[in-house]
mmCIF file of C-alpha atoms in Angstrom:
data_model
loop_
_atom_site.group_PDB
_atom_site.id
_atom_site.type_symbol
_atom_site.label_atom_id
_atom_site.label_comp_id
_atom_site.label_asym_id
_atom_site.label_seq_id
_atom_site.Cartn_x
_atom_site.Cartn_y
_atom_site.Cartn_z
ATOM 1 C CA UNK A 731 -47.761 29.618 45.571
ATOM 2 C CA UNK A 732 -46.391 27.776 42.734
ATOM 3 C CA UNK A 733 -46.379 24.380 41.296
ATOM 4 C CA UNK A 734 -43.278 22.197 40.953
ATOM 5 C CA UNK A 735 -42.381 21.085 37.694
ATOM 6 C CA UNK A 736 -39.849 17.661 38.138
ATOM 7 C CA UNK A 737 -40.175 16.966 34.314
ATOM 8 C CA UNK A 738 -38.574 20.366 33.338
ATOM 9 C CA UNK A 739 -35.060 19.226 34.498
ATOM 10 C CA UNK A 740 -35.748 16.084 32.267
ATOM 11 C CA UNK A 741 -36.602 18.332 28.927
ATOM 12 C CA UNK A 742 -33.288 21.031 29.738
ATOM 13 C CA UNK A 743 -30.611 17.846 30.161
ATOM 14 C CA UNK A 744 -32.368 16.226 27.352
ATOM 15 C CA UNK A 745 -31.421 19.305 24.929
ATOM 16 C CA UNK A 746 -27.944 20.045 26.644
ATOM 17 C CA UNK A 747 -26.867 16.501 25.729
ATOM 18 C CA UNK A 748 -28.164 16.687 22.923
ATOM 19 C CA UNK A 749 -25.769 20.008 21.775
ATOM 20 C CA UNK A 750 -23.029 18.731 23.561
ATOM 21 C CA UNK A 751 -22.655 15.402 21.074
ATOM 22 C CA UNK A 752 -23.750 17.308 18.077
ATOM 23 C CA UNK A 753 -20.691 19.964 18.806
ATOM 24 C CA UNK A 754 -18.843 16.698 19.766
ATOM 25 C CA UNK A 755 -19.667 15.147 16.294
ATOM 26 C CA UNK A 756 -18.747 18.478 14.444
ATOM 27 C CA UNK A 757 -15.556 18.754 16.186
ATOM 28 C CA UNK A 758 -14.400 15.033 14.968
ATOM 29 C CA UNK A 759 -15.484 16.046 11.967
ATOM 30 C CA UNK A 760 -13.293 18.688 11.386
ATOM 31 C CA UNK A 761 -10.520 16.918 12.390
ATOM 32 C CA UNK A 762 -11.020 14.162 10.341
ATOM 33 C CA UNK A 763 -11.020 16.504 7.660
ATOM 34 C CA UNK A 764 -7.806 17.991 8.289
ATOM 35 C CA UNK A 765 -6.120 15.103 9.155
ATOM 36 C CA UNK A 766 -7.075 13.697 5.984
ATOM 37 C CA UNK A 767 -6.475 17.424 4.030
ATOM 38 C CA UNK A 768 -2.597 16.643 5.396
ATOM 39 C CA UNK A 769 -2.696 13.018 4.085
ATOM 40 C CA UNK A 770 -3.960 14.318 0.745
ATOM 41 C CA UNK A 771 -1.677 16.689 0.647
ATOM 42 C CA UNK A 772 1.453 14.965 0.846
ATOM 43 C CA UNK A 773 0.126 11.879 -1.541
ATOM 44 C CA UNK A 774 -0.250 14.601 -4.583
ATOM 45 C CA UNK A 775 3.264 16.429 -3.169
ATOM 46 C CA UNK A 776 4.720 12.468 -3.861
ATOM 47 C CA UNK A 777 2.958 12.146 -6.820
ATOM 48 C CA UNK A 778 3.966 15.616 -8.392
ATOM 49 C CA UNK A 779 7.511 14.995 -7.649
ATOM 50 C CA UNK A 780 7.955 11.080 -8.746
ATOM 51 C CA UNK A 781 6.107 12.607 -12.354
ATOM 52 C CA UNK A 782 8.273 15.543 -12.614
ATOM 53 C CA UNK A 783 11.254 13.150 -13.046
ATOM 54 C CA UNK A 784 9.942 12.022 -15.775
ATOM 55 C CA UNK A 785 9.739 15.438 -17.623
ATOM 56 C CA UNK A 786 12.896 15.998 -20.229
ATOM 57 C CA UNK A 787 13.945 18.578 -22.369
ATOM 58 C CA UNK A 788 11.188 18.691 -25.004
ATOM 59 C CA UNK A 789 7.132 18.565 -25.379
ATOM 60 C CA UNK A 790 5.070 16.719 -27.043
ATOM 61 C CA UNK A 791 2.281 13.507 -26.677
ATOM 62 C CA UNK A 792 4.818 10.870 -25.945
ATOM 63 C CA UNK A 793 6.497 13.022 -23.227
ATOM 64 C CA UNK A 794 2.911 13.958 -21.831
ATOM 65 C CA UNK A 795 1.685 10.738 -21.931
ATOM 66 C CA UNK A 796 5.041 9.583 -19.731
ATOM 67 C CA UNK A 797 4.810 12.141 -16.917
ATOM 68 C CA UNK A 798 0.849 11.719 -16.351
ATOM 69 C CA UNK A 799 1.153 7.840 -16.394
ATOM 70 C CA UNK A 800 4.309 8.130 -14.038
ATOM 71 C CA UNK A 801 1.963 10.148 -11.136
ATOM 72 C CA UNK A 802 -0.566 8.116 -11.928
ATOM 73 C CA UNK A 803 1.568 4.744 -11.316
ATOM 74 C CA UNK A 804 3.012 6.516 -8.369
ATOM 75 C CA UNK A 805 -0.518 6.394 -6.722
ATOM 76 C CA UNK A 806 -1.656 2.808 -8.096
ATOM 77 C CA UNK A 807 0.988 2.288 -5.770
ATOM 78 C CA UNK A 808 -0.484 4.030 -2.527
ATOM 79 C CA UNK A 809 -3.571 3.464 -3.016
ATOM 80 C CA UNK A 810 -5.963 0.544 -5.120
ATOM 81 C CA UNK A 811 -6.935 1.442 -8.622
ATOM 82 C CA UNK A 812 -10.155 1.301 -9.303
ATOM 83 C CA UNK A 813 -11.092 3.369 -12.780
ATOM 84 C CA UNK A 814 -8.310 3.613 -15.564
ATOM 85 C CA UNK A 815 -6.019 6.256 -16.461
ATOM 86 C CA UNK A 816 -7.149 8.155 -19.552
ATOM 87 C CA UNK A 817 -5.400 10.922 -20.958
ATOM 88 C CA UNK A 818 -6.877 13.591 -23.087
ATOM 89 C CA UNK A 819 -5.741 15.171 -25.754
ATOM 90 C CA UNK A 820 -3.475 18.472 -25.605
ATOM 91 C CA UNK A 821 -0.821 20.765 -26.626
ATOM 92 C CA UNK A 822 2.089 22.207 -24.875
ATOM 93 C CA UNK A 823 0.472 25.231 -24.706
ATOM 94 C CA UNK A 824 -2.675 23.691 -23.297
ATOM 95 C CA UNK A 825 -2.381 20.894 -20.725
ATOM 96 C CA UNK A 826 -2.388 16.982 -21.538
ATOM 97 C CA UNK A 827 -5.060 16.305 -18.689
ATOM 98 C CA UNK A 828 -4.867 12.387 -17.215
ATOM 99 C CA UNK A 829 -7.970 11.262 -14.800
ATOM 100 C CA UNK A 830 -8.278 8.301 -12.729
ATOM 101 C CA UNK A 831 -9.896 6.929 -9.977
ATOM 102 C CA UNK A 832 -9.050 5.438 -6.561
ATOM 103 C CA UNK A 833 -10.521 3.362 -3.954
ATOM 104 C CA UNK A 834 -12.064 5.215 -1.026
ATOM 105 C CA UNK A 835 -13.738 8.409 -3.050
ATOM 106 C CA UNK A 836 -10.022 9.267 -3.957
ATOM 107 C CA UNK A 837 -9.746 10.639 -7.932
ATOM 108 C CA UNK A 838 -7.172 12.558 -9.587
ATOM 109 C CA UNK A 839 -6.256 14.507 -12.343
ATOM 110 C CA UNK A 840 -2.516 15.414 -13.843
ATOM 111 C CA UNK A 841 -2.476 18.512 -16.089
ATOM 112 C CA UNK A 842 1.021 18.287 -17.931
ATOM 113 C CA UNK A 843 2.622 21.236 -18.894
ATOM 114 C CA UNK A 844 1.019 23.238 -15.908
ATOM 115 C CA UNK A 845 0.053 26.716 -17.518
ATOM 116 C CA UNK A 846 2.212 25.958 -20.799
ATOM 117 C CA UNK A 847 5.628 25.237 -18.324
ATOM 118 C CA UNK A 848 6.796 22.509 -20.280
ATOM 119 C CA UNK A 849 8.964 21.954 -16.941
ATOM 120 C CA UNK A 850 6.037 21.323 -14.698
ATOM 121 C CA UNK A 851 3.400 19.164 -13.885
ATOM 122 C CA UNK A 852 0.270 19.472 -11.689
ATOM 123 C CA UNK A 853 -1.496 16.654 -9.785
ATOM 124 C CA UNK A 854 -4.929 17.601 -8.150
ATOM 125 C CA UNK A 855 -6.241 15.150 -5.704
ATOM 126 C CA UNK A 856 -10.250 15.059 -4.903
ATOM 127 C CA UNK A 857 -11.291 13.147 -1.887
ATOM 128 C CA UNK A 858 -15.145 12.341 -1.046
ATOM 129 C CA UNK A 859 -15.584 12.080 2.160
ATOM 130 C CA UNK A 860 -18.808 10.497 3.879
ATOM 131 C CA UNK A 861 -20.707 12.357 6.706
ATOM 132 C CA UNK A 862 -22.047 10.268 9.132
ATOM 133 C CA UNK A 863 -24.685 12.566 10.420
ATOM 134 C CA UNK A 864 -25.089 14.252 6.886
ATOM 135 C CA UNK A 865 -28.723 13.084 6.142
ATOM 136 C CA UNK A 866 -29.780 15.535 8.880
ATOM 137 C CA UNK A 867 -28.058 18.530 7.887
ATOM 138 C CA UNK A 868 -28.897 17.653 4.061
ATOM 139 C CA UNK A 869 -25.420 17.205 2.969
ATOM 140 C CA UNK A 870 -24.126 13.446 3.175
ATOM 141 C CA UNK A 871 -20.570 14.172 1.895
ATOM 142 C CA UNK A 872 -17.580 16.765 1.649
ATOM 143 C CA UNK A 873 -14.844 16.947 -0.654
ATOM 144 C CA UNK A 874 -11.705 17.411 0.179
ATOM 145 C CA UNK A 875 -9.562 18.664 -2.763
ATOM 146 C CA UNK A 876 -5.115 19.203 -2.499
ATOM 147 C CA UNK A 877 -3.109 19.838 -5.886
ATOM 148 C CA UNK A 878 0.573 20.053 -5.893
ATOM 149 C CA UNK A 879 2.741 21.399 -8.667
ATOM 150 C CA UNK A 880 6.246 19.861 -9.106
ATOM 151 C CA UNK A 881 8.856 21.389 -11.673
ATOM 152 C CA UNK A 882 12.183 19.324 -13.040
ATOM 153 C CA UNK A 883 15.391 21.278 -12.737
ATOM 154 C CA UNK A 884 18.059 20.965 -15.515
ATOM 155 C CA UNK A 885 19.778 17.756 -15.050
ATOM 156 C CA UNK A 886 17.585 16.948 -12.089
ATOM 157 C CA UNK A 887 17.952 13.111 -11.290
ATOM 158 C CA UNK A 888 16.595 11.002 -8.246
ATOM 159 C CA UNK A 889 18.049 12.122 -4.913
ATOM 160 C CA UNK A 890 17.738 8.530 -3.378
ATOM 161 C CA UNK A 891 17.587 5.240 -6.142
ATOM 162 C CA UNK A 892 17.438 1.855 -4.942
ATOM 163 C CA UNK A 893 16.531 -1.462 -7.091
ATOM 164 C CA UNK A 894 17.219 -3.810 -4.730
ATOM 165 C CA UNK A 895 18.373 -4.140 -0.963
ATOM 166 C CA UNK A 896 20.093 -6.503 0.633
ATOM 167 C CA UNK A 897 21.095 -6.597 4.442
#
């Protein structure tokens, strides 16, 4: 004859619910992360392009120092500044690099020319974002990291220009 056990039921829902919001939690995770991969993603697309306007026909500090400050104005405007642009030293054959930070984890960095291309630029976004339930996995954060590289055509101007609009 056996026994009857009314506490096991207790112990096997206890565990079930327990996976079922930890697979819940994982799967708003990950989409979180790609929905803010996608956001990244078209901020340093923006950025790349509004810099890559900037780019003439020659190379040289002055030039570099336009285009990175241009990509990195071009974000001061989409999101809050909160470091300060520096720009170090380069060549055209090695990149000017720019760095700066952004509220909400968000840095960047703008490598003019990309790969000696005195044409193109490169913006590389880095997002850290927090994990809620990240002290009990050991891991508390993720980063999320989207680079775009823009290039200016010959006698490539502004498709749309507006300075002021009146209805």
């Amino acid at each position: 004859m056996r026994r009857r056990q009314p506490g096991q039921v207790m112990v096997l829902v206890a565990v079930a619910l327990l996976a079922l919001i930890g697979s819940a939690a994982l799967v708003l995770l990950a989409g979180s992360v790609e929905w803010q991969k996608n956001q990244l993603q078209q901020l340093a697309d923006q950025a790349a392009l509004d810099s890559a306007m900037k780019i003439g026909v020659s190379c040289d500090a002055a030039k570099a120092s336009t285009v990175i400050t241009a990509a990195d104005n071009f974000l001061a405007t989409q999101r809050t500044r909160t470091g300060s642009l520096s720009i170090a030293a380069g060549t055209c054959a090695t990149p000017y690099v720019g760095t700066d930070t952004f509220a909400g984890g968000l840095s960047a960095t703008v490598n003019y020319p990309y790969r000696a291309h005195q044409q193109q630029v490169e913006v590389v976004l880095t997002l850290a974002l927090p994990i809620a339930f990240g002290t009990s996995v050991g891991q508390t954060n993720t980063a999320v990291i989207r680079r775009a590289v823009a290039q200016a055509l010959p006698g490539s101007t502004a498709a749309v220009t507006a300075t002021t609009l009146t209805c």
